[in-house]
mmCIF file with all atom_site columns, C-alpha atoms and ligand atoms in Angstrom:
data_model
loop_
_atom_site.group_PDB
_atom_site.id
_atom_site.type_symbol
_atom_site.label_atom_id
_atom_site.label_alt_id
_atom_site.label_comp_id
_atom_site.label_asym_id
_atom_site.label_entity_id
_atom_site.label_seq_id
_atom_site.pdbx_PDB_ins_code
_atom_site.Cartn_x
_atom_site.Cartn_y
_atom_site.Cartn_z
_atom_site.occupancy
_atom_site.B_iso_or_equiv
_atom_site.pdbx_formal_charge
_atom_site.auth_seq_id
_atom_site.auth_comp_id
_atom_site.auth_asym_id
_atom_site.auth_atom_id
_atom_site.pdbx_PDB_model_num
ATOM   1   C  CA  . MET A 1 1   ? 12.348 38.535 32.625 1.00 30.00 ? 1   MET A CA  1
ATOM   2   C  CA  . ARG A 1 2   ? 13.076 39.970 29.310 1.00 32.00 ? 2   ARG A CA  1
ATOM   3   C  CA  . ALA A 1 3   ? 10.750 42.311 27.411 1.00 34.00 ? 3   ALA A CA  1
ATOM   4   C  CA  . ILE A 1 4   ? 12.934 42.251 24.093 1.00 36.00 ? 4   ILE A CA  1
ATOM   5   C  CA  . VAL A 1 5   ? 15.781 40.135 23.736 1.00 40.00 ? 5   VAL A CA  1
ATOM   6   C  CA  . LYS A 1 6   ? 17.915 41.754 20.534 1.00 48.00 ? 6   LYS A CA  1
ATOM   7   C  CA  . LEU A 1 7   ? 21.373 42.274 19.846 1.00 57.00 ? 7   LEU A CA  1
ATOM   8   C  CA  . MET A 1 8   ? 21.906 45.867 17.894 1.00 62.00 ? 8   MET A CA  1
ATOM   9   C  CA  . ILE A 1 9   ? 25.587 46.247 16.588 1.00 62.00 ? 9   ILE A CA  1
ATOM   10  C  CA  . PRO A 1 10  ? 25.749 49.387 14.726 1.00 57.00 ? 10  PRO A CA  1
ATOM   11  C  CA  . VAL A 1 11  ? 29.985 49.862 13.979 1.00 62.00 ? 11  VAL A CA  1
ATOM   12  C  CA  . VAL A 1 12  ? 31.940 47.306 13.015 1.00 64.00 ? 12  VAL A CA  1
ATOM   13  C  CA  . VAL A 1 13  ? 35.800 48.117 12.948 1.00 67.00 ? 13  VAL A CA  1
ATOM   14  C  CA  . LEU A 1 14  ? 38.419 46.069 11.197 1.00 69.00 ? 14  LEU A CA  1
ATOM   15  C  CA  . SER A 1 15  ? 41.618 46.928 10.021 1.00 70.00 ? 15  SER A CA  1
ATOM   16  C  CA  . ALA A 1 16  ? 45.026 46.276 9.401  1.00 67.00 ? 16  ALA A CA  1
ATOM   17  C  CA  . VAL A 1 17  ? 48.200 46.746 10.472 1.00 65.00 ? 17  VAL A CA  1
ATOM   18  C  CA  . ALA A 1 18  ? 51.555 45.586 12.822 1.00 61.00 ? 18  ALA A CA  1
ATOM   19  C  CA  . ALA A 1 19  ? 50.124 44.722 15.843 1.00 59.00 ? 19  ALA A CA  1
ATOM   20  C  CA  . LYS A 1 20  ? 51.776 44.135 19.182 1.00 52.00 ? 20  LYS A CA  1
ATOM   21  C  CA  . ALA A 1 21  ? 52.598 40.156 19.165 1.00 56.00 ? 21  ALA A CA  1
ATOM   22  C  CA  . SER A 1 22  ? 50.001 39.072 22.110 1.00 81.00 ? 22  SER A CA  1
ATOM   23  C  CA  . ALA A 1 23  ? 46.538 39.507 21.920 1.00 93.00 ? 23  ALA A CA  1
ATOM   24  C  CA  . THR A 1 24  ? 44.826 42.485 23.386 1.00 96.00 ? 24  THR A CA  1
ATOM   25  C  CA  . LEU A 1 25  ? 40.805 42.486 24.431 1.00 96.00 ? 25  LEU A CA  1
ATOM   26  C  CA  . ILE A 1 26  ? 39.482 45.596 24.735 1.00 96.00 ? 26  ILE A CA  1
ATOM   27  C  CA  . GLY A 1 27  ? 36.331 46.087 26.499 1.00 97.00 ? 27  GLY A CA  1
ATOM   28  C  CA  . PRO A 1 28  ? 34.079 47.141 29.768 1.00 97.00 ? 28  PRO A CA  1
ATOM   29  C  CA  . ASP A 1 29  ? 34.745 43.936 31.841 1.00 97.00 ? 29  ASP A CA  1
ATOM   30  C  CA  . PRO A 1 30  ? 37.326 44.998 34.140 1.00 97.00 ? 30  PRO A CA  1
ATOM   31  C  CA  . ALA A 1 31  ? 39.308 41.638 33.103 1.00 96.00 ? 31  ALA A CA  1
ATOM   32  C  CA  . ALA A 1 32  ? 39.767 42.567 29.621 1.00 97.00 ? 32  ALA A CA  1
ATOM   33  C  CA  . ASP A 1 33  ? 43.357 44.005 28.901 1.00 97.00 ? 33  ASP A CA  1
ATOM   34  C  CA  . VAL A 1 34  ? 42.092 47.434 28.033 1.00 97.00 ? 34  VAL A CA  1
ATOM   35  C  CA  . VAL A 1 35  ? 39.361 48.293 29.697 1.00 98.00 ? 35  VAL A CA  1
ATOM   36  C  CA  . LEU A 1 36  ? 36.865 50.598 28.439 1.00 98.00 ? 36  LEU A CA  1
ATOM   37  C  CA  . ASN A 1 37  ? 33.777 51.229 29.635 1.00 98.00 ? 37  ASN A CA  1
ATOM   38  C  CA  . THR A 1 38  ? 32.583 54.548 28.958 1.00 97.00 ? 38  THR A CA  1
ATOM   39  C  CA  . SER A 1 39  ? 29.412 55.373 26.349 1.00 97.00 ? 39  SER A CA  1
ATOM   40  C  CA  . TYR A 1 40  ? 30.974 55.508 22.734 1.00 96.00 ? 40  TYR A CA  1
ATOM   41  C  CA  . LEU A 1 41  ? 28.853 57.822 20.997 1.00 96.00 ? 41  LEU A CA  1
ATOM   42  C  CA  . GLN A 1 42  ? 31.088 58.671 18.088 1.00 95.00 ? 42  GLN A CA  1
ATOM   43  C  CA  . PHE A 1 43  ? 34.328 57.141 16.114 1.00 94.00 ? 43  PHE A CA  1
ATOM   44  C  CA  . SER A 1 44  ? 36.842 59.297 18.053 1.00 96.00 ? 44  SER A CA  1
ATOM   45  C  CA  . ASP A 1 45  ? 35.199 57.682 21.319 1.00 96.00 ? 45  ASP A CA  1
ATOM   46  C  CA  . SER A 1 46  ? 36.713 54.134 19.696 1.00 95.00 ? 46  SER A CA  1
ATOM   47  C  CA  . PRO A 1 47  ? 40.080 52.889 20.774 1.00 95.00 ? 47  PRO A CA  1
ATOM   48  C  CA  . PHE A 1 48  ? 41.430 53.104 17.291 1.00 94.00 ? 48  PHE A CA  1
ATOM   49  C  CA  . ALA A 1 49  ? 40.464 56.237 16.782 1.00 93.00 ? 49  ALA A CA  1
ATOM   50  C  CA  . SER A 1 50  ? 44.072 57.208 17.544 1.00 93.00 ? 50  SER A CA  1
ATOM   51  C  CA  . VAL A 1 51  ? 45.731 54.545 15.082 1.00 92.00 ? 51  VAL A CA  1
ATOM   52  C  CA  . ASP A 1 52  ? 47.597 54.823 12.033 1.00 91.00 ? 52  ASP A CA  1
ATOM   53  C  CA  . PHE A 1 53  ? 46.086 52.407 9.549  1.00 90.00 ? 53  PHE A CA  1
ATOM   54  C  CA  . SER A 1 54  ? 47.862 54.344 6.721  1.00 89.00 ? 54  SER A CA  1
ATOM   55  C  CA  . SER A 1 55  ? 49.760 50.932 5.737  1.00 89.00 ? 55  SER A CA  1
ATOM   56  C  CA  . GLY A 1 56  ? 47.162 48.640 6.146  1.00 90.00 ? 56  GLY A CA  1
ATOM   57  C  CA  . PHE A 1 57  ? 43.352 48.893 5.554  1.00 91.00 ? 57  PHE A CA  1
ATOM   58  C  CA  . PHE A 1 58  ? 40.602 50.505 7.573  1.00 92.00 ? 58  PHE A CA  1
ATOM   59  C  CA  . TYR A 1 59  ? 37.001 50.234 7.490  1.00 93.00 ? 59  TYR A CA  1
ATOM   60  C  CA  . LEU A 1 60  ? 34.334 51.830 10.080 1.00 93.00 ? 60  LEU A CA  1
ATOM   61  C  CA  . GLU A 1 61  ? 30.848 50.022 8.768  1.00 94.00 ? 61  GLU A CA  1
ATOM   62  C  CA  . ASN A 1 62  ? 28.366 52.286 10.347 1.00 93.00 ? 62  ASN A CA  1
ATOM   63  C  CA  . PHE A 1 63  ? 25.074 50.134 8.576  1.00 93.00 ? 63  PHE A CA  1
ATOM   64  C  CA  . GLU A 1 64  ? 23.646 53.611 7.446  1.00 93.00 ? 64  GLU A CA  1
ATOM   65  C  CA  . THR A 1 65  ? 23.357 52.709 3.946  1.00 91.00 ? 65  THR A CA  1
ATOM   66  C  CA  . ALA A 1 66  ? 22.155 48.535 4.238  1.00 88.00 ? 66  ALA A CA  1
ATOM   67  C  CA  . ASP A 1 67  ? 19.455 48.286 2.362  1.00 89.00 ? 67  ASP A CA  1
ATOM   68  C  CA  . ALA A 1 68  ? 17.489 45.010 1.807  1.00 90.00 ? 68  ALA A CA  1
ATOM   69  C  CA  . THR A 1 69  ? 20.285 43.759 -0.868 1.00 91.00 ? 69  THR A CA  1
ATOM   70  C  CA  . THR A 1 70  ? 23.364 44.626 0.817  1.00 92.00 ? 70  THR A CA  1
ATOM   71  C  CA  . PHE A 1 71  ? 23.508 44.346 4.163  1.00 92.00 ? 71  PHE A CA  1
ATOM   72  C  CA  . ILE A 1 72  ? 26.694 45.462 5.043  1.00 93.00 ? 72  ILE A CA  1
ATOM   73  C  CA  . THR A 1 73  ? 29.096 47.504 2.677  1.00 92.00 ? 73  THR A CA  1
ATOM   74  C  CA  . THR A 1 74  ? 32.425 46.535 3.776  1.00 93.00 ? 74  THR A CA  1
ATOM   75  C  CA  . PRO A 1 75  ? 34.161 44.127 1.603  1.00 93.00 ? 75  PRO A CA  1
ATOM   76  C  CA  . GLY A 1 76  ? 35.005 40.916 3.128  1.00 93.00 ? 76  GLY A CA  1
ATOM   77  C  CA  . VAL A 1 77  ? 32.282 40.361 6.186  1.00 94.00 ? 77  VAL A CA  1
ATOM   78  C  CA  . SER A 1 78  ? 30.019 38.072 7.168  1.00 93.00 ? 78  SER A CA  1
ATOM   79  C  CA  . ALA A 1 79  ? 27.280 37.525 9.422  1.00 94.00 ? 79  ALA A CA  1
ATOM   80  C  CA  . ASP A 1 80  ? 25.587 34.177 10.574 1.00 92.00 ? 80  ASP A CA  1
ATOM   81  C  CA  . HIS A 1 81  ? 22.574 35.969 11.975 1.00 90.00 ? 81  HIS A CA  1
ATOM   82  C  CA  . GLY A 1 82  ? 20.260 38.901 12.032 1.00 92.00 ? 82  GLY A CA  1
ATOM   83  C  CA  . GLY A 1 83  ? 20.422 41.946 9.245  1.00 93.00 ? 83  GLY A CA  1
ATOM   84  C  CA  . PRO A 1 84  ? 20.004 45.904 9.250  1.00 93.00 ? 84  PRO A CA  1
ATOM   85  C  CA  . VAL A 1 85  ? 17.416 46.514 11.488 1.00 93.00 ? 85  VAL A CA  1
ATOM   86  C  CA  . SER A 1 86  ? 14.835 48.511 8.986  1.00 93.00 ? 86  SER A CA  1
ATOM   87  C  CA  . VAL A 1 87  ? 15.581 45.348 6.718  1.00 93.00 ? 87  VAL A CA  1
ATOM   88  C  CA  . VAL A 1 88  ? 14.859 42.374 9.161  1.00 92.00 ? 88  VAL A CA  1
ATOM   89  C  CA  . PHE A 1 89  ? 12.671 44.081 12.147 1.00 91.00 ? 89  PHE A CA  1
ATOM   90  C  CA  . GLY A 1 90  ? 10.789 47.467 11.032 1.00 90.00 ? 90  GLY A CA  1
ATOM   91  C  CA  . PRO A 1 91  ? 11.046 51.054 11.520 1.00 91.00 ? 91  PRO A CA  1
ATOM   92  C  CA  . SER A 1 92  ? 10.879 51.211 15.061 1.00 89.00 ? 92  SER A CA  1
ATOM   93  C  CA  . ILE A 1 93  ? 13.398 50.823 18.056 1.00 86.00 ? 93  ILE A CA  1
ATOM   94  C  CA  . HIS A 1 94  ? 16.250 51.490 16.347 1.00 92.00 ? 94  HIS A CA  1
ATOM   95  C  CA  . ASP A 1 95  ? 19.033 51.853 18.625 1.00 94.00 ? 95  ASP A CA  1
ATOM   96  C  CA  . SER A 1 96  ? 22.455 53.173 16.586 1.00 94.00 ? 96  SER A CA  1
ATOM   97  C  CA  . VAL A 1 97  ? 25.652 54.356 17.635 1.00 95.00 ? 97  VAL A CA  1
ATOM   98  C  CA  . ASP A 1 98  ? 24.385 58.130 18.841 1.00 96.00 ? 98  ASP A CA  1
ATOM   99  C  CA  . ALA A 1 99  ? 26.943 60.136 16.263 1.00 96.00 ? 99  ALA A CA  1
ATOM   100 C  CA  . ASP A 1 100 ? 25.474 58.007 13.214 1.00 94.00 ? 100 ASP A CA  1
ATOM   101 C  CA  . ASP A 1 101 ? 22.255 60.023 12.552 1.00 94.00 ? 101 ASP A CA  1
ATOM   102 C  CA  . GLY A 1 102 ? 24.046 63.292 12.276 1.00 95.00 ? 102 GLY A CA  1
ATOM   103 C  CA  . VAL A 1 103 ? 23.588 64.514 16.141 1.00 97.00 ? 103 VAL A CA  1
ATOM   104 C  CA  . ILE A 1 104 ? 24.904 63.586 19.942 1.00 98.00 ? 104 ILE A CA  1
ATOM   105 C  CA  . ASP A 1 105 ? 21.545 64.102 21.908 1.00 98.00 ? 105 ASP A CA  1
ATOM   106 C  CA  . GLY A 1 106 ? 21.518 60.858 23.326 1.00 98.00 ? 106 GLY A CA  1
ATOM   107 C  CA  . SER A 1 107 ? 19.759 58.880 20.780 1.00 97.00 ? 107 SER A CA  1
ATOM   108 C  CA  . GLY A 1 108 ? 20.474 56.733 18.235 1.00 96.00 ? 108 GLY A CA  1
ATOM   109 C  CA  . LEU A 1 109 ? 16.671 55.832 17.210 1.00 95.00 ? 109 LEU A CA  1
ATOM   110 C  CA  . ASN A 1 110 ? 16.960 57.607 13.742 1.00 95.00 ? 110 ASN A CA  1
ATOM   111 C  CA  . GLY A 1 111 ? 19.910 55.696 13.021 1.00 94.00 ? 111 GLY A CA  1
ATOM   112 C  CA  . GLU A 1 112 ? 20.696 52.316 11.520 1.00 94.00 ? 112 GLU A CA  1
ATOM   113 C  CA  . SER A 1 113 ? 21.831 49.032 13.056 1.00 93.00 ? 113 SER A CA  1
ATOM   114 C  CA  . TRP A 1 114 ? 22.705 45.216 13.213 1.00 93.00 ? 114 TRP A CA  1
ATOM   115 C  CA  . PHE A 1 115 ? 19.801 43.562 14.613 1.00 93.00 ? 115 PHE A CA  1
ATOM   116 C  CA  . TYR A 1 116 ? 19.232 39.657 15.856 1.00 92.00 ? 116 TYR A CA  1
ATOM   117 C  CA  . SER A 1 117 ? 16.641 38.221 17.972 1.00 89.00 ? 117 SER A CA  1
ATOM   118 C  CA  . PRO A 1 118 ? 17.632 36.252 20.442 1.00 86.00 ? 118 PRO A CA  1
ATOM   119 C  CA  . GLY A 1 119 ? 20.265 38.107 21.261 1.00 85.00 ? 119 GLY A CA  1
ATOM   120 C  CA  . SER A 1 120 ? 21.399 34.886 23.299 1.00 85.00 ? 120 SER A CA  1
ATOM   121 C  CA  . SER A 1 121 ? 21.986 32.679 20.518 1.00 83.00 ? 121 SER A CA  1
ATOM   122 C  CA  . GLY A 1 122 ? 24.761 35.329 19.423 1.00 88.00 ? 122 GLY A CA  1
ATOM   123 C  CA  . VAL A 1 123 ? 25.891 36.891 15.764 1.00 92.00 ? 123 VAL A CA  1
ATOM   124 C  CA  . THR A 1 124 ? 29.446 36.171 14.947 1.00 93.00 ? 124 THR A CA  1
ATOM   125 C  CA  . PHE A 1 125 ? 30.893 38.817 12.014 1.00 94.00 ? 125 PHE A CA  1
ATOM   126 C  CA  . THR A 1 126 ? 33.773 36.962 9.881  1.00 94.00 ? 126 THR A CA  1
ATOM   127 C  CA  . PHE A 1 127 ? 36.023 37.964 7.917  1.00 94.00 ? 127 PHE A CA  1
ATOM   128 C  CA  . ASP A 1 128 ? 37.541 36.955 4.511  1.00 94.00 ? 128 ASP A CA  1
ATOM   129 C  CA  . PRO A 1 129 ? 40.862 37.420 4.159  1.00 93.00 ? 129 PRO A CA  1
ATOM   130 C  CA  . LEU A 1 130 ? 41.152 36.717 0.188  1.00 95.00 ? 130 LEU A CA  1
ATOM   131 C  CA  . VAL A 1 131 ? 38.354 39.503 -0.244 1.00 94.00 ? 131 VAL A CA  1
ATOM   132 C  CA  . LEU A 1 132 ? 40.206 41.805 2.176  1.00 93.00 ? 132 LEU A CA  1
ATOM   133 C  CA  . GLY A 1 133 ? 44.017 41.038 1.404  1.00 92.00 ? 133 GLY A CA  1
ATOM   134 C  CA  . ALA A 1 134 ? 44.407 39.893 4.753  1.00 92.00 ? 134 ALA A CA  1
ATOM   135 C  CA  . LEU A 1 135 ? 42.775 39.099 8.106  1.00 93.00 ? 135 LEU A CA  1
ATOM   136 C  CA  . PRO A 1 136 ? 41.999 42.453 10.243 1.00 94.00 ? 136 PRO A CA  1
ATOM   137 C  CA  . THR A 1 137 ? 44.810 42.676 13.044 1.00 93.00 ? 137 THR A CA  1
ATOM   138 C  CA  . TYR A 1 138 ? 42.173 45.500 14.690 1.00 94.00 ? 138 TYR A CA  1
ATOM   139 C  CA  . ALA A 1 139 ? 38.504 44.645 14.970 1.00 94.00 ? 139 ALA A CA  1
ATOM   140 C  CA  . GLY A 1 140 ? 36.056 45.743 17.138 1.00 94.00 ? 140 GLY A CA  1
ATOM   141 C  CA  . LEU A 1 141 ? 31.922 46.628 17.602 1.00 94.00 ? 141 LEU A CA  1
ATOM   142 C  CA  . VAL A 1 142 ? 29.728 48.304 19.573 1.00 95.00 ? 142 VAL A CA  1
ATOM   143 C  CA  . TRP A 1 143 ? 27.154 47.230 20.915 1.00 95.00 ? 143 TRP A CA  1
ATOM   144 C  CA  . THR A 1 144 ? 24.002 49.141 21.287 1.00 94.00 ? 144 THR A CA  1
ATOM   145 C  CA  . ASP A 1 145 ? 21.087 47.489 22.665 1.00 93.00 ? 145 ASP A CA  1
ATOM   146 C  CA  . GLY A 1 146 ? 19.757 44.368 24.365 1.00 91.00 ? 146 GLY A CA  1
ATOM   147 C  CA  . ALA A 1 147 ? 19.186 42.607 27.589 1.00 91.00 ? 147 ALA A CA  1
ATOM   148 C  CA  . GLY A 1 148 ? 21.262 40.975 30.236 1.00 91.00 ? 148 GLY A CA  1
ATOM   149 C  CA  . THR A 1 149 ? 24.811 39.851 30.322 1.00 92.00 ? 149 THR A CA  1
ATOM   150 C  CA  . ILE A 1 150 ? 26.639 40.850 27.317 1.00 93.00 ? 150 ILE A CA  1
ATOM   151 C  CA  . GLY A 1 151 ? 29.237 38.327 26.061 1.00 93.00 ? 151 GLY A CA  1
ATOM   152 C  CA  . PHE A 1 152 ? 32.231 39.400 23.026 1.00 94.00 ? 152 PHE A CA  1
ATOM   153 C  CA  . GLU A 1 153 ? 34.984 37.192 22.098 1.00 93.00 ? 153 GLU A CA  1
ATOM   154 C  CA  . ALA A 1 154 ? 36.988 36.962 19.289 1.00 94.00 ? 154 ALA A CA  1
ATOM   155 C  CA  . PHE A 1 155 ? 39.083 34.267 17.312 1.00 94.00 ? 155 PHE A CA  1
ATOM   156 C  CA  . ASP A 1 156 ? 42.593 34.079 15.911 1.00 93.00 ? 156 ASP A CA  1
ATOM   157 C  CA  . GLU A 1 157 ? 43.287 33.295 12.244 1.00 92.00 ? 157 GLU A CA  1
ATOM   158 C  CA  . ASN A 1 158 ? 43.563 29.665 13.235 1.00 92.00 ? 158 ASN A CA  1
ATOM   159 C  CA  . GLY A 1 159 ? 39.961 29.822 14.494 1.00 92.00 ? 159 GLY A CA  1
ATOM   160 C  CA  . ILE A 1 160 ? 41.317 29.541 18.111 1.00 92.00 ? 160 ILE A CA  1
ATOM   161 C  CA  . SER A 1 161 ? 39.581 31.862 21.301 1.00 92.00 ? 161 SER A CA  1
ATOM   162 C  CA  . LEU A 1 162 ? 41.085 34.881 22.473 1.00 93.00 ? 162 LEU A CA  1
ATOM   163 C  CA  . GLY A 1 163 ? 39.311 34.759 24.665 1.00 93.00 ? 163 GLY A CA  1
ATOM   164 C  CA  . THR A 1 164 ? 35.387 36.050 26.205 1.00 93.00 ? 164 THR A CA  1
ATOM   165 C  CA  . LEU A 1 165 ? 34.735 39.301 27.833 1.00 95.00 ? 165 LEU A CA  1
ATOM   166 C  CA  . THR A 1 166 ? 31.407 40.105 29.495 1.00 94.00 ? 166 THR A CA  1
ATOM   167 C  CA  . GLY A 1 167 ? 29.495 43.172 30.275 1.00 95.00 ? 167 GLY A CA  1
ATOM   168 C  CA  . ASN A 1 168 ? 26.182 44.726 31.971 1.00 95.00 ? 168 ASN A CA  1
ATOM   169 C  CA  . HIS A 1 169 ? 25.619 47.779 30.767 1.00 96.00 ? 169 HIS A CA  1
ATOM   170 C  CA  . ALA A 1 170 ? 22.164 46.987 28.717 1.00 95.00 ? 170 ALA A CA  1
ATOM   171 C  CA  . ASP A 1 171 ? 20.139 50.038 30.644 1.00 96.00 ? 171 ASP A CA  1
ATOM   172 C  CA  . GLY A 1 172 ? 16.367 47.981 30.268 1.00 93.00 ? 172 GLY A CA  1
ATOM   173 C  CA  . SER A 1 173 ? 14.845 50.509 28.264 1.00 94.00 ? 173 SER A CA  1
ATOM   174 C  CA  . PHE A 1 174 ? 14.715 50.150 24.375 1.00 92.00 ? 174 PHE A CA  1
ATOM   175 C  CA  . ASN A 1 175 ? 14.230 53.410 23.247 1.00 94.00 ? 175 ASN A CA  1
ATOM   176 C  CA  . GLY A 1 176 ? 17.422 54.112 21.662 1.00 95.00 ? 176 GLY A CA  1
ATOM   177 C  CA  . GLU A 1 177 ? 19.912 55.452 24.351 1.00 96.00 ? 177 GLU A CA  1
ATOM   178 C  CA  . THR A 1 178 ? 23.202 55.749 23.869 1.00 96.00 ? 178 THR A CA  1
ATOM   179 C  CA  . ALA A 1 179 ? 24.759 56.236 27.262 1.00 98.00 ? 179 ALA A CA  1
ATOM   180 C  CA  . GLU A 1 180 ? 24.668 52.472 27.876 1.00 97.00 ? 180 GLU A CA  1
ATOM   181 C  CA  . ASP A 1 181 ? 26.289 51.979 24.185 1.00 96.00 ? 181 ASP A CA  1
ATOM   182 C  CA  . ARG A 1 182 ? 29.977 49.923 24.618 1.00 96.00 ? 182 ARG A CA  1
ATOM   183 C  CA  . PHE A 1 183 ? 32.876 49.150 22.702 1.00 96.00 ? 183 PHE A CA  1
ATOM   184 C  CA  . TYR A 1 184 ? 34.498 45.529 22.558 1.00 96.00 ? 184 TYR A CA  1
ATOM   185 C  CA  . GLY A 1 185 ? 37.231 44.606 20.407 1.00 95.00 ? 185 GLY A CA  1
ATOM   186 C  CA  . ALA A 1 186 ? 40.590 43.068 20.041 1.00 95.00 ? 186 ALA A CA  1
ATOM   187 C  CA  . ILE A 1 187 ? 44.230 43.460 18.532 1.00 94.00 ? 187 ILE A CA  1
ATOM   188 C  CA  . ASN A 1 188 ? 46.356 40.226 17.366 1.00 93.00 ? 188 ASN A CA  1
ATOM   189 C  CA  . ALA A 1 189 ? 49.350 40.588 15.398 1.00 91.00 ? 189 ALA A CA  1
ATOM   190 C  CA  . GLY A 1 190 ? 48.654 37.279 13.589 1.00 91.00 ? 190 GLY A CA  1
ATOM   191 C  CA  . GLY A 1 191 ? 44.728 38.138 12.427 1.00 91.00 ? 191 GLY A CA  1
ATOM   192 C  CA  . ILE A 1 192 ? 41.220 38.069 13.419 1.00 92.00 ? 192 ILE A CA  1
ATOM   193 C  CA  . SER A 1 193 ? 38.850 36.181 11.960 1.00 91.00 ? 193 SER A CA  1
ATOM   194 C  CA  . ALA A 1 194 ? 35.979 36.449 13.653 1.00 88.00 ? 194 ALA A CA  1
ATOM   195 C  CA  . ASN A 1 195 ? 34.457 38.269 16.445 1.00 86.00 ? 195 ASN A CA  1
ATOM   196 C  CA  . SER A 1 196 ? 31.085 37.847 18.224 1.00 85.00 ? 196 SER A CA  1
ATOM   197 C  CA  . PRO A 1 197 ? 28.551 38.966 20.333 1.00 82.00 ? 197 PRO A CA  1
ATOM   198 C  CA  . VAL A 1 198 ? 26.491 37.524 22.677 1.00 81.00 ? 198 VAL A CA  1
ATOM   199 C  CA  . GLU A 1 199 ? 23.718 37.996 25.102 1.00 74.00 ? 199 GLU A CA  1
ATOM   200 C  CA  . PHE A 1 200 ? 23.544 35.880 28.059 1.00 69.00 ? 200 PHE A CA  1
HETATM 201 CA CA1 . CA  B 2 .   ? 24.472 53.329 12.625 1.00 88.65 ? 1   CA  B CA1 1
HETATM 202 CA CA1 . CA  B 2 .   ? 21.484 60.839 17.968 1.00 88.65 ? 2   CA  B CA1 1
HETATM 203 CA CA1 . CA  B 2 .   ? 21.367 51.835 23.113 1.00 88.65 ? 3   CA  B CA1 1
HETATM 204 CA CA1 . CA  B 2 .   ? 18.639 50.527 25.772 1.00 88.65 ? 4   CA  B CA1 1
#
């Protein structure tokens, strides 16, 4: 029984530089190309933190400046469901990336995040190459709260799936805890048109 089914996504990273030829999926799933099953508490925990994006573009969307008129400040990104938690839900149960509220203290209650319920419907973030100049070749997000099995899927430049990852790291609590937070992402030389987290 799910007390609350929701999906919190406080960071979307997208960037474009030359990527290796075959697609790489990154996440807590043991079947991922790169298994990353540790808590994401700040950007330095990202597998993209050490990549040089200076020849392309790089955006880190943390939703902290989101408001009722500007849900996403990064250009060329749209979502089919949900919105900033303070706008579409209210002042309670925020669950941001830990560092977004200024202090790594095991809580994301004072940060902003993307919210959609029910998470079982998923949220798809789509990238517009005309606005960005190109599709991102690296794209990722951080799941911060919800329940049940978490799924992530990324799509190539033609909208063809690059694969699906799953995770089971929800802690069963909805009070901003951050140890459960995990990164999911994809790298694809031809570009990434969308990525999509969902709860099953
Ligand atoms: Ca945030
Ligand atoms: Ca914090
Ligand atoms: Ca959390
Ligand atoms: Ca939780």
